[in-house]
mmCIF file of C-alpha atoms in Angstrom:
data_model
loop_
_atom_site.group_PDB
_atom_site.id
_atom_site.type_symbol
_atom_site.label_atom_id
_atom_site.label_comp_id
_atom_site.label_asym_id
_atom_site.label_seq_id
_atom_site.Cartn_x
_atom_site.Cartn_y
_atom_site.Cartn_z
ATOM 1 C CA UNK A 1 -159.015 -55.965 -94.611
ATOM 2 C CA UNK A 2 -156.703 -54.199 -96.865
ATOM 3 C CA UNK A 3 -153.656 -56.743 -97.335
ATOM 4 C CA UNK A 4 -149.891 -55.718 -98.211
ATOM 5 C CA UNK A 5 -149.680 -55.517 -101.583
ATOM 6 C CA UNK A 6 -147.967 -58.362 -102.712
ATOM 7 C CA UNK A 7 -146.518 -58.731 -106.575
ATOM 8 C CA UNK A 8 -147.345 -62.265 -106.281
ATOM 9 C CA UNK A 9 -151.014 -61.682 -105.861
ATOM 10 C CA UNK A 10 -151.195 -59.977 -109.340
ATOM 11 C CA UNK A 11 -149.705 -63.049 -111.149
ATOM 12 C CA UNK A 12 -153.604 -63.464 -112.513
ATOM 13 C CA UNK A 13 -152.112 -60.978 -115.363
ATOM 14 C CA UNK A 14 -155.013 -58.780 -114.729
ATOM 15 C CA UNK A 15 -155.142 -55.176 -116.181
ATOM 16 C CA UNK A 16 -156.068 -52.579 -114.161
ATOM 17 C CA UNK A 17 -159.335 -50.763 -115.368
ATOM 18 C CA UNK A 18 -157.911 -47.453 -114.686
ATOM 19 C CA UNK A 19 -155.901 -45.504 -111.945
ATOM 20 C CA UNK A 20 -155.978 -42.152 -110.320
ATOM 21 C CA UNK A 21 -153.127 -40.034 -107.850
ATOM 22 C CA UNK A 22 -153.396 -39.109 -104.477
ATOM 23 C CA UNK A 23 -151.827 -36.630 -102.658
ATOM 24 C CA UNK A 24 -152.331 -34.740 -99.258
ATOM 25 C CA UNK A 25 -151.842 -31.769 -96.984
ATOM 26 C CA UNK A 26 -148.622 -30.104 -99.014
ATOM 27 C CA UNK A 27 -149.155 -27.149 -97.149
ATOM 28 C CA UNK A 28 -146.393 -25.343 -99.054
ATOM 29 C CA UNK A 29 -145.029 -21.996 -97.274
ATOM 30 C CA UNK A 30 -142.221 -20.063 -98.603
ATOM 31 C CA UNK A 31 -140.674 -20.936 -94.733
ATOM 32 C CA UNK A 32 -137.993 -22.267 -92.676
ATOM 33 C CA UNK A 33 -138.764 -25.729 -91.160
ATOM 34 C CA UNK A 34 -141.212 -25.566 -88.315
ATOM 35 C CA UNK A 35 -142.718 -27.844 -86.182
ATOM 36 C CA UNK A 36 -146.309 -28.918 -85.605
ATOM 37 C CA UNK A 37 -148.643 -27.279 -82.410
ATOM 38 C CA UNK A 38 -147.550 -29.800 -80.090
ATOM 39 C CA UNK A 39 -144.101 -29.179 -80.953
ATOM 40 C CA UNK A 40 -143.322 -33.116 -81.770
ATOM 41 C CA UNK A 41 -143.009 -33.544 -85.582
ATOM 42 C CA UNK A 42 -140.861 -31.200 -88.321
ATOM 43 C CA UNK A 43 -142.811 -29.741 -91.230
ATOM 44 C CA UNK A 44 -140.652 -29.407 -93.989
ATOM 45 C CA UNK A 45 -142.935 -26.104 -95.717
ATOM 46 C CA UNK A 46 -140.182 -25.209 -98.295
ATOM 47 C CA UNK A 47 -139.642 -28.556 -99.108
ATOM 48 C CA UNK A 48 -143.206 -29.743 -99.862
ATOM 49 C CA UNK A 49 -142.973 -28.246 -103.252
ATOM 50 C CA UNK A 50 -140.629 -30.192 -103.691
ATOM 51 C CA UNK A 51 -141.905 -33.207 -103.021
ATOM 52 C CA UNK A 52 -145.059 -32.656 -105.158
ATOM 53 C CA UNK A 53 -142.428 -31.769 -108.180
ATOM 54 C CA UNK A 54 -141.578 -35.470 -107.165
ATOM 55 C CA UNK A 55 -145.405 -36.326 -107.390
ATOM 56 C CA UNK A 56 -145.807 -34.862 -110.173
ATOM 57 C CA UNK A 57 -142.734 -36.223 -112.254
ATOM 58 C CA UNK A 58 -143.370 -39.786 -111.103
ATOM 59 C CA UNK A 59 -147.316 -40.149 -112.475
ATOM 60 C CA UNK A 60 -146.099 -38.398 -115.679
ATOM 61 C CA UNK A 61 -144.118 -40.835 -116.486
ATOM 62 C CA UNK A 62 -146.053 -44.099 -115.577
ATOM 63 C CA UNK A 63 -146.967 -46.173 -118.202
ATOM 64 C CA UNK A 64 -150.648 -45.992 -117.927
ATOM 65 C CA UNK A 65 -151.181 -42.357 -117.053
ATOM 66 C CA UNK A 66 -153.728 -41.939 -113.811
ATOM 67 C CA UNK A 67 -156.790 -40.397 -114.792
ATOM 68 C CA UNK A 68 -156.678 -37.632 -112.971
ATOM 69 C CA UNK A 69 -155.331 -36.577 -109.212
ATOM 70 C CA UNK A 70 -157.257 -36.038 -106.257
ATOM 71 C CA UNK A 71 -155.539 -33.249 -104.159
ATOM 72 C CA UNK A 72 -157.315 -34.292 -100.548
ATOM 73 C CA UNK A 73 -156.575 -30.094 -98.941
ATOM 74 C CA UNK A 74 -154.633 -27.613 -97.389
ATOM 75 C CA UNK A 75 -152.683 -27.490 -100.376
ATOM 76 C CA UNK A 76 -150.734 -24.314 -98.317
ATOM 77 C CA UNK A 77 -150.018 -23.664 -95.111
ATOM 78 C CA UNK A 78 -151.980 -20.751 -92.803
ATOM 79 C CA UNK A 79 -148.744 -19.625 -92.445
ATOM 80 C CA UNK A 80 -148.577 -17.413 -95.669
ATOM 81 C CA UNK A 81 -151.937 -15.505 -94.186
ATOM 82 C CA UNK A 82 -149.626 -14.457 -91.942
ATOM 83 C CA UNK A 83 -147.376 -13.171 -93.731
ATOM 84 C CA UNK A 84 -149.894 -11.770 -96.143
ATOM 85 C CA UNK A 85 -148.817 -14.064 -99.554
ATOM 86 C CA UNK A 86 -151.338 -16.193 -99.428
ATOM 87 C CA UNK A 87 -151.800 -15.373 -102.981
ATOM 88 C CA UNK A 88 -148.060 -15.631 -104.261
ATOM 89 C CA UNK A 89 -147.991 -18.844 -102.645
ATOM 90 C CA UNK A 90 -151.245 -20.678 -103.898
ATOM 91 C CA UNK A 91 -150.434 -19.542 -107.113
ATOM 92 C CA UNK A 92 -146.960 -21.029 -107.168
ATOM 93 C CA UNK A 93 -148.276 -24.371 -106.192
ATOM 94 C CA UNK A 94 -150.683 -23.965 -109.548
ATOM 95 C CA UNK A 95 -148.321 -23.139 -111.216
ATOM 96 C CA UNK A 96 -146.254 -26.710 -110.149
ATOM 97 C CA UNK A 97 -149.326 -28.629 -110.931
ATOM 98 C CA UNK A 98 -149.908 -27.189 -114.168
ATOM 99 C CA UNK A 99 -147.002 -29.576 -115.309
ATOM 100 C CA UNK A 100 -149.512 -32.557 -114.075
ATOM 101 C CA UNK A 101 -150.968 -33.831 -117.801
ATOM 102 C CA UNK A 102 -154.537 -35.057 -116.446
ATOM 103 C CA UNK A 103 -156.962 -32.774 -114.417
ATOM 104 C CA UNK A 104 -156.651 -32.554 -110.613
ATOM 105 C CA UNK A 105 -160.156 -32.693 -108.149
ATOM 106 C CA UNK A 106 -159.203 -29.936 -105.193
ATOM 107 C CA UNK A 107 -161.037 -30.224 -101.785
ATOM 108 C CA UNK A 108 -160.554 -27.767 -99.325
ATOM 109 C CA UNK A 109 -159.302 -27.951 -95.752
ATOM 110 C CA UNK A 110 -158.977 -25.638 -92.783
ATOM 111 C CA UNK A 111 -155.695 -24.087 -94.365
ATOM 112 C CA UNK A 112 -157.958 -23.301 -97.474
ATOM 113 C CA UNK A 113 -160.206 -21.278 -94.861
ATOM 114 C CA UNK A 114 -157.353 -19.493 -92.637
ATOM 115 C CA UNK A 115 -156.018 -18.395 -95.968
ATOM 116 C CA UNK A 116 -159.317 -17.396 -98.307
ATOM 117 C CA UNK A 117 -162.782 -16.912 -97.743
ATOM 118 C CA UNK A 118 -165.370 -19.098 -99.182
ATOM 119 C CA UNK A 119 -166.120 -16.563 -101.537
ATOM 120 C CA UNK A 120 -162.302 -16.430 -102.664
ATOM 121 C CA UNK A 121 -162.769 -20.170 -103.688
ATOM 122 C CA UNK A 122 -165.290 -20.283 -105.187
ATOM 123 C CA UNK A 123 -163.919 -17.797 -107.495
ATOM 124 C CA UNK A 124 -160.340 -19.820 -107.294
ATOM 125 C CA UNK A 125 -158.302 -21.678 -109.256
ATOM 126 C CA UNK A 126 -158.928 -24.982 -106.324
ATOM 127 C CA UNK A 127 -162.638 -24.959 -107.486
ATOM 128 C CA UNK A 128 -162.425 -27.940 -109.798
ATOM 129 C CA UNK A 129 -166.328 -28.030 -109.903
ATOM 130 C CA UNK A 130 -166.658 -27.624 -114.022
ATOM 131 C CA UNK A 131 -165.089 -31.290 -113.711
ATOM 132 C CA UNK A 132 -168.402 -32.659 -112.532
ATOM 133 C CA UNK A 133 -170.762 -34.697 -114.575
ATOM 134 C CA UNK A 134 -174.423 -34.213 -114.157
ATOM 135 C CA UNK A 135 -177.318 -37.046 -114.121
ATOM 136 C CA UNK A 136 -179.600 -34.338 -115.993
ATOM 137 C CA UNK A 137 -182.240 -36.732 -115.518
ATOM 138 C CA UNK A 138 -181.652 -36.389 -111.831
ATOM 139 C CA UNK A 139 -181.625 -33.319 -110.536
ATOM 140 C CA UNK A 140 -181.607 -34.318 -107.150
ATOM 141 C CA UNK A 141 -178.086 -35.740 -107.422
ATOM 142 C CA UNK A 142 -177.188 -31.844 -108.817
ATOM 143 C CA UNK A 143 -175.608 -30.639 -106.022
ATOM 144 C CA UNK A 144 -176.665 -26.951 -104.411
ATOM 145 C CA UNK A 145 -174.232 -23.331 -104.709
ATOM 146 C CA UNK A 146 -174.904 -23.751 -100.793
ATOM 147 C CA UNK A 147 -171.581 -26.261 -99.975
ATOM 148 C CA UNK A 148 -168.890 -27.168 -102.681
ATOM 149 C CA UNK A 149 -169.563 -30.768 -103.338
ATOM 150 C CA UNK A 150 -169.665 -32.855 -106.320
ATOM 151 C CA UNK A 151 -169.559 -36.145 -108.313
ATOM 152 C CA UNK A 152 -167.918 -37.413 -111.308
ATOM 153 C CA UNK A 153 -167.252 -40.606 -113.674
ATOM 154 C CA UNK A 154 -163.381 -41.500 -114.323
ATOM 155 C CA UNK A 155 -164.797 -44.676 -115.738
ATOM 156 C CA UNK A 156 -168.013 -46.454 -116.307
ATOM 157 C CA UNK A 157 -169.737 -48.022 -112.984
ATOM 158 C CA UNK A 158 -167.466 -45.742 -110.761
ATOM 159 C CA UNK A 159 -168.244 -42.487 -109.214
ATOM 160 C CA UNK A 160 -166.462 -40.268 -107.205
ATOM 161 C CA UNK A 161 -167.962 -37.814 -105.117
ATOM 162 C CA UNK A 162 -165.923 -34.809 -103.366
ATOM 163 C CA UNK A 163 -167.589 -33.412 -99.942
ATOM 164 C CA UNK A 164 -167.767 -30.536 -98.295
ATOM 165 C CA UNK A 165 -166.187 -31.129 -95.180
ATOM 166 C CA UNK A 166 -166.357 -27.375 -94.281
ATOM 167 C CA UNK A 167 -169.807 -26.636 -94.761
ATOM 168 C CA UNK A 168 -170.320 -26.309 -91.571
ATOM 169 C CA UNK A 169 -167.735 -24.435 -89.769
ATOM 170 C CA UNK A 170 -166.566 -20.647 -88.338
ATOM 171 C CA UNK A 171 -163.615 -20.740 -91.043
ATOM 172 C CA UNK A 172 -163.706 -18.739 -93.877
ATOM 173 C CA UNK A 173 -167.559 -17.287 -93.376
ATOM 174 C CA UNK A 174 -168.590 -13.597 -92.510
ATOM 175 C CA UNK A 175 -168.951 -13.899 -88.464
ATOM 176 C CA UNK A 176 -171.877 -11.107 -88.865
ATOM 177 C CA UNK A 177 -173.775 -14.090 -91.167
ATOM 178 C CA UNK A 178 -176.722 -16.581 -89.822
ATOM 179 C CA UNK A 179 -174.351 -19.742 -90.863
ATOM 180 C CA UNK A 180 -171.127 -18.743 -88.491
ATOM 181 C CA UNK A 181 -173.790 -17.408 -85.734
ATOM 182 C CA UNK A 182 -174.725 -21.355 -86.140
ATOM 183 C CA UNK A 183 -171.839 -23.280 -86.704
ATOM 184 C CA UNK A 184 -170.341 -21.346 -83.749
ATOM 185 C CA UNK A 185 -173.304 -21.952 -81.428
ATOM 186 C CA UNK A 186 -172.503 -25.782 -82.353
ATOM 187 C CA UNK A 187 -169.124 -25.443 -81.877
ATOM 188 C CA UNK A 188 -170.154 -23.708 -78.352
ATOM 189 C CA UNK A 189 -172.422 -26.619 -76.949
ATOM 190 C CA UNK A 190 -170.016 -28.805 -77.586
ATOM 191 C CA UNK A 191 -166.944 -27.637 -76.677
ATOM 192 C CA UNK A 192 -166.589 -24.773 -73.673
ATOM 193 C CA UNK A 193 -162.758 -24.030 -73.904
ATOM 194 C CA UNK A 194 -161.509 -20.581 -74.555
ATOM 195 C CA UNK A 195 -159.453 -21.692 -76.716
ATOM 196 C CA UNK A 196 -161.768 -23.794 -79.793
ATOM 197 C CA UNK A 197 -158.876 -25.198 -80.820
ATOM 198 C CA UNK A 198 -158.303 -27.317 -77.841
ATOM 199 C CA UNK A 199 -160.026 -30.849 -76.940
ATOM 200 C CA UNK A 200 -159.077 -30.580 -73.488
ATOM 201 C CA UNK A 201 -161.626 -32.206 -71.467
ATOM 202 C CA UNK A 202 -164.199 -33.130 -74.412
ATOM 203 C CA UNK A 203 -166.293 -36.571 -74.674
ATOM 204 C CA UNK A 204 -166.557 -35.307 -78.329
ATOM 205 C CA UNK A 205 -162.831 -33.989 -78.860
ATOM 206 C CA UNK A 206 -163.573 -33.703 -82.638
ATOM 207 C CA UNK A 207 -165.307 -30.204 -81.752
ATOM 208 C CA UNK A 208 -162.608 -28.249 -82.595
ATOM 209 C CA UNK A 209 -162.263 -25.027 -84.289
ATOM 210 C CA UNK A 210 -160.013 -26.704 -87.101
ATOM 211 C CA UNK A 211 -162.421 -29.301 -87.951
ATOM 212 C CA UNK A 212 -166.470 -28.880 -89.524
ATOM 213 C CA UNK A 213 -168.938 -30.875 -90.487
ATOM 214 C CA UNK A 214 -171.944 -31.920 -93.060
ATOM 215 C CA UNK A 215 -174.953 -29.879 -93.391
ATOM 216 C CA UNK A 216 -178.577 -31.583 -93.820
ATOM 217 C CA UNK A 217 -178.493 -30.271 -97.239
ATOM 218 C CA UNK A 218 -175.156 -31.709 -98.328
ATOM 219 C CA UNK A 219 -176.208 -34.603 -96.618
ATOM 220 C CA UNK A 220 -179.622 -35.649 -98.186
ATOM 221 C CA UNK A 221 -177.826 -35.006 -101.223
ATOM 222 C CA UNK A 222 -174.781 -37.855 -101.080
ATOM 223 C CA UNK A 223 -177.795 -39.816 -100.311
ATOM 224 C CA UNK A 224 -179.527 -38.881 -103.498
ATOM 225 C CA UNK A 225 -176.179 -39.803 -105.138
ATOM 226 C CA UNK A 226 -175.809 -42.863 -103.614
ATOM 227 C CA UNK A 227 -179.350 -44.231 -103.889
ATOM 228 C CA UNK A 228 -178.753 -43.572 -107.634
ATOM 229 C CA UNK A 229 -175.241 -45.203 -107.804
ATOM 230 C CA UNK A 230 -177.012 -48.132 -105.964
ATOM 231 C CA UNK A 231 -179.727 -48.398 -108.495
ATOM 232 C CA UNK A 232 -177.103 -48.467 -111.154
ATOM 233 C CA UNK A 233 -175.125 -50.756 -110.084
ATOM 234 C CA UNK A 234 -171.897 -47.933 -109.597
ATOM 235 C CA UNK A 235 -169.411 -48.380 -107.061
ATOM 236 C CA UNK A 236 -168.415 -45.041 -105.202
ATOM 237 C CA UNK A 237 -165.378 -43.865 -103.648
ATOM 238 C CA UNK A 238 -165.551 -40.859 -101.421
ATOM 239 C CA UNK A 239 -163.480 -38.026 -100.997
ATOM 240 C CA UNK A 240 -163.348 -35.163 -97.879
ATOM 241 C CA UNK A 241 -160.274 -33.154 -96.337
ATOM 242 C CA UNK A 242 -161.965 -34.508 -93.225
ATOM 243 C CA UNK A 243 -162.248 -38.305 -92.027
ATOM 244 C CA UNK A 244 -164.937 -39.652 -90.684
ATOM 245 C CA UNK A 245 -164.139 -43.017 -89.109
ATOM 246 C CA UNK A 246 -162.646 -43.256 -85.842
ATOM 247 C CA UNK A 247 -160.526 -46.208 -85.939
ATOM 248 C CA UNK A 248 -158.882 -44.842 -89.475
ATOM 249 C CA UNK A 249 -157.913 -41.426 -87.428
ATOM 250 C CA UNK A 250 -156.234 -39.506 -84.450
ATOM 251 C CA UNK A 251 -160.214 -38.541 -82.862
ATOM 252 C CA UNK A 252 -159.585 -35.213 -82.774
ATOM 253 C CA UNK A 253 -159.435 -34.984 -86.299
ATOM 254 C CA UNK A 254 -162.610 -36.840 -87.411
ATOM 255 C CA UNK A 255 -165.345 -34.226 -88.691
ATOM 256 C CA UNK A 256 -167.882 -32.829 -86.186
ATOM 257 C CA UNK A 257 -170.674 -34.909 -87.372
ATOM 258 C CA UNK A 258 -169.072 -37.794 -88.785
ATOM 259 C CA UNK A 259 -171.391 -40.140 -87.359
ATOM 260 C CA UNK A 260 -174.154 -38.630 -89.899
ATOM 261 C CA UNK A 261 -172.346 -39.258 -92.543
ATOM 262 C CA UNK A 262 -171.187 -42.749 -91.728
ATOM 263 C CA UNK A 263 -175.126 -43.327 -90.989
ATOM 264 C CA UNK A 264 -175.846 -42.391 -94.752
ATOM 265 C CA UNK A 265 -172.703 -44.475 -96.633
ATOM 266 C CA UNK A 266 -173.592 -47.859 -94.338
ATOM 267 C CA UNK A 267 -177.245 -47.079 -95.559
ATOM 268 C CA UNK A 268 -176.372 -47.895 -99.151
ATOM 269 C CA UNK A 269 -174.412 -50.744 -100.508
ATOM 270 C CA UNK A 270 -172.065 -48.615 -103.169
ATOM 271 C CA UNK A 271 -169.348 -47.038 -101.023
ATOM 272 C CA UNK A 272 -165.792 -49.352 -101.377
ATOM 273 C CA UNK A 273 -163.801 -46.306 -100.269
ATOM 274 C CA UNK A 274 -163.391 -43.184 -98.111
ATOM 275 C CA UNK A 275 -160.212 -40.860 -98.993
ATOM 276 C CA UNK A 276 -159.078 -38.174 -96.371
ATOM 277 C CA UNK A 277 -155.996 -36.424 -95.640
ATOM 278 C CA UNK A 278 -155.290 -33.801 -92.192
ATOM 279 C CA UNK A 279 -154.104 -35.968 -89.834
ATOM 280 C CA UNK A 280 -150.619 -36.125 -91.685
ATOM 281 C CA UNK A 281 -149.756 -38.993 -89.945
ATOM 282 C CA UNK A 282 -152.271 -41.674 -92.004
ATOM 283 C CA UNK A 283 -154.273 -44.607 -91.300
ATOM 284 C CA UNK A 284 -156.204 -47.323 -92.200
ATOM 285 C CA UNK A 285 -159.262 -49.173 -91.165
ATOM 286 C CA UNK A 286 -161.899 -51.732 -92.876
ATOM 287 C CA UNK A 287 -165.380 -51.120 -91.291
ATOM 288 C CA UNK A 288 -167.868 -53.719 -90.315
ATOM 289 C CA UNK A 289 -169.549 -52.527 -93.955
ATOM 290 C CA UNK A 290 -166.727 -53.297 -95.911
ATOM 291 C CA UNK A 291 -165.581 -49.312 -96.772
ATOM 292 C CA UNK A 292 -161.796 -48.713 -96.566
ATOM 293 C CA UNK A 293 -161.292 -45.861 -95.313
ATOM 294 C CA UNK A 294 -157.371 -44.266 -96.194
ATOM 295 C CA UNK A 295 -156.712 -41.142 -94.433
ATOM 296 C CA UNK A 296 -153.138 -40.465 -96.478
ATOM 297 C CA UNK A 297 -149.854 -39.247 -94.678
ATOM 298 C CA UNK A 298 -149.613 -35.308 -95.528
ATOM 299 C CA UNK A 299 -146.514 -34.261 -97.675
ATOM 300 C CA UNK A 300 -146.137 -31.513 -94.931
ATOM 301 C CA UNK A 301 -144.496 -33.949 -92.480
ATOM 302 C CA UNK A 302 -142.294 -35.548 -94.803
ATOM 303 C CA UNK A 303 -138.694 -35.822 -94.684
ATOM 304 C CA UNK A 304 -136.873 -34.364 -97.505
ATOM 305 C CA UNK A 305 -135.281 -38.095 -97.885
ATOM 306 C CA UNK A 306 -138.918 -39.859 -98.798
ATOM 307 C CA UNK A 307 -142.480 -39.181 -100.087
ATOM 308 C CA UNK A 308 -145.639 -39.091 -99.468
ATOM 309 C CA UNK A 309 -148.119 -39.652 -102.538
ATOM 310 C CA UNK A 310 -150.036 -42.564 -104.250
ATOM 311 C CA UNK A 311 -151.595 -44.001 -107.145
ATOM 312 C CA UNK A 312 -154.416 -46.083 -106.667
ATOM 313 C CA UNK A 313 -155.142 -49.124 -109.668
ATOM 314 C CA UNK A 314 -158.395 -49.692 -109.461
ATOM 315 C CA UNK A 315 -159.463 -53.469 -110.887
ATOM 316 C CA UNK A 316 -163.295 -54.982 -111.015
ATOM 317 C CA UNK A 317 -162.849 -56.679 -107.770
ATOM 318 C CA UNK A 318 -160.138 -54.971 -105.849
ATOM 319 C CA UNK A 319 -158.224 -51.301 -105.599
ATOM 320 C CA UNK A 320 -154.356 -51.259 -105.438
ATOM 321 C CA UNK A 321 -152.830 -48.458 -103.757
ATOM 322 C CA UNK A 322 -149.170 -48.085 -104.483
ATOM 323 C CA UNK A 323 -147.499 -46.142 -102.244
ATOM 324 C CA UNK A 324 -144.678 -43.446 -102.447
ATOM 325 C CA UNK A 325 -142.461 -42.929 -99.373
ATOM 326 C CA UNK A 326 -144.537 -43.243 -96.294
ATOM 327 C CA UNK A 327 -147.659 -43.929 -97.421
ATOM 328 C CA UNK A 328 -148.025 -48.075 -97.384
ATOM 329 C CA UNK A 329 -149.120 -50.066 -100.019
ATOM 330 C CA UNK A 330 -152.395 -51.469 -99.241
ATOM 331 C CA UNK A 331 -154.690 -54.250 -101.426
ATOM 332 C CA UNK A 332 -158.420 -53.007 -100.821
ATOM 333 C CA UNK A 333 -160.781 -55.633 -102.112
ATOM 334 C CA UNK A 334 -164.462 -55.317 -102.186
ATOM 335 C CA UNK A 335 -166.582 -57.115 -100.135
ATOM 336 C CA UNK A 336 -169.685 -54.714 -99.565
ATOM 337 C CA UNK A 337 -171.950 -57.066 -100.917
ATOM 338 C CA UNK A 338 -170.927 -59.782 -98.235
ATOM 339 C CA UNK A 339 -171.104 -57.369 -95.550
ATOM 340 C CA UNK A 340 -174.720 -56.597 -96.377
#
């Protein structure tokens, strides 16, 4: 259970081992505010530059800089497709986070894929691939040009590994290709609305057009990379636009085939933490394996009055994420080993 963090409950003067930002869904448009598709919460799309100015300012300055920035998707708005600046507008956000003085990890989310192709990103300034580090040794745990997915080391006995939570999906591939014939015959069996965007009516409402899933591929390899990470002794946190445990998330936003993946992290005794963003609203949940699993409130949604970012300490037996705005503090300790 992740407890409120509490300055009291630091008074054993220990240092942090290192730290690392968070921040999610800025989905910066040069717009008006609008509202969300069920008309019942303002997006601020101006003002979310703003706000990551904000981000950006406050983790420059801390006292122990964070060792990099994980940017959790939809880092702009499908909006600027639209209006045809997608372009303009991604490379205005770059632009922002060039002032950031440590590297940032991008994943990509559905506003990634209404905006570019997968071939775009690749190609992109949000492919932060060359970051990786590679287990030469291993060359299973070298992940294929197939999904973009990949691991690195901030610090000795940690590991972080960025999924593909796109991989499979109808967003952002050719519709005359094999994949998209696939992914949309998925999408199809399990959800018969016109309209793929809706849940109406679904046992499984995360089969929606604005979600994907895991392939085979991507998943055999996390589980190469976490059978080595167990053998080492590592502990893993785990990163994905998507989320993939129900009581963390809004079920309509979980990834198609979350259960898969869930299967494969409960398999293997390494995983302390699972990091998504797209619900914009956040949540929180400890599962029966001891994973905490912090879907983070999107900057989209976010009054121009508060914030919405994080830095996360991380300690030998414990993570402390320190909240900015709406997103809560939280004390995540780990207790995988017990849970096993």
């Amino acid at each position: 259970m992740a407890e409120k963090l509490d300055p009291d409950a630091l008074a054993d003067g220990s240092e942090p081992l290192f730290s690392f930002g968070i921040i999610a869904d800025i989905q910066y448009a040069d717009l008006e505010d609008g509202f969300n598709y069920q008309r019942s919460r303002r997006r601020y799309y101006r003002h979310s530059l703003v706000h990551l100015q904000g981000a950006i300012e406050d983790w420059n300055k801390e006292n122990s800089l964070p060792c990099c920035v994980l940017q959790l998707g939809d880092i702009i708005d499908g909006y600027n497709a639209q209006y045809k600046v997608s372009e303009k507008s991604l490379e205005l956000v770059m632009n922002t986070f060039q002032m950031l003085k440590v590297p940032v990890h991008h994943t990509w989310g559905n506003h990634e894929f209404y905006n570019f192709s997968r071939d775009f990103l690749v190609n992109s300034k949000l492919n932060s691939k060359f970051l990786e580090d590679r287990i030469v040794q291993h060359p299973e745990t070298i992940p294929s040009e197939n999904y973009y997915a990949y691991h690195f080391v901030p610090f000795p006995k940690f590991r972080f590994v960025l999924l593909d939570a796109y991989d499979l999906s109808v967003l952002g591939i050719d519709q005359s290709s094999p994949k998209y014939e696939q992914c949309m015959k998925m999408l199809r069996e399990h959800n018969p609305n016109v309209e793929l965007n809706s849940p109406q009516g679904l046992s499984e409402p995360q089969y929606v057009q604005f979600n994907g899933g895991f392939s085979q591929e991507q998943l055999n390899w996390l589980n190469e990379v976490l059978t080595f990470s167990d053998q080492n002794q590592e502990k893993v946190v785990i990163v994905s636009h998507l989320p993939i445990y129900p009581e963390a998330s809004d079920s309509v936003c979980l990834a198609w085939n979350y259960m898969d993946a869930l299967s494969i992290i409960w398999s293997h005794k390494c995983v302390v933490c699972f990091l998504a963003g797209h619900t914009h609203d956040g949540g929180y949940s400890e599962d029966p394996y001891g994973v905490h699993h912090v879907n983070l409130e999107g900057v989209i949604e976010t009054a121009p009055d508060s914030q919405a970012f994080g830095t996360v300490h991380v300690y030998p037996d414990k993570m402390l994420l320190k909240g900015r705005g709406r997103v809560p503090d939280r004390i995540m300790k780990y207790s995988r080993e017990e849970a096993l």
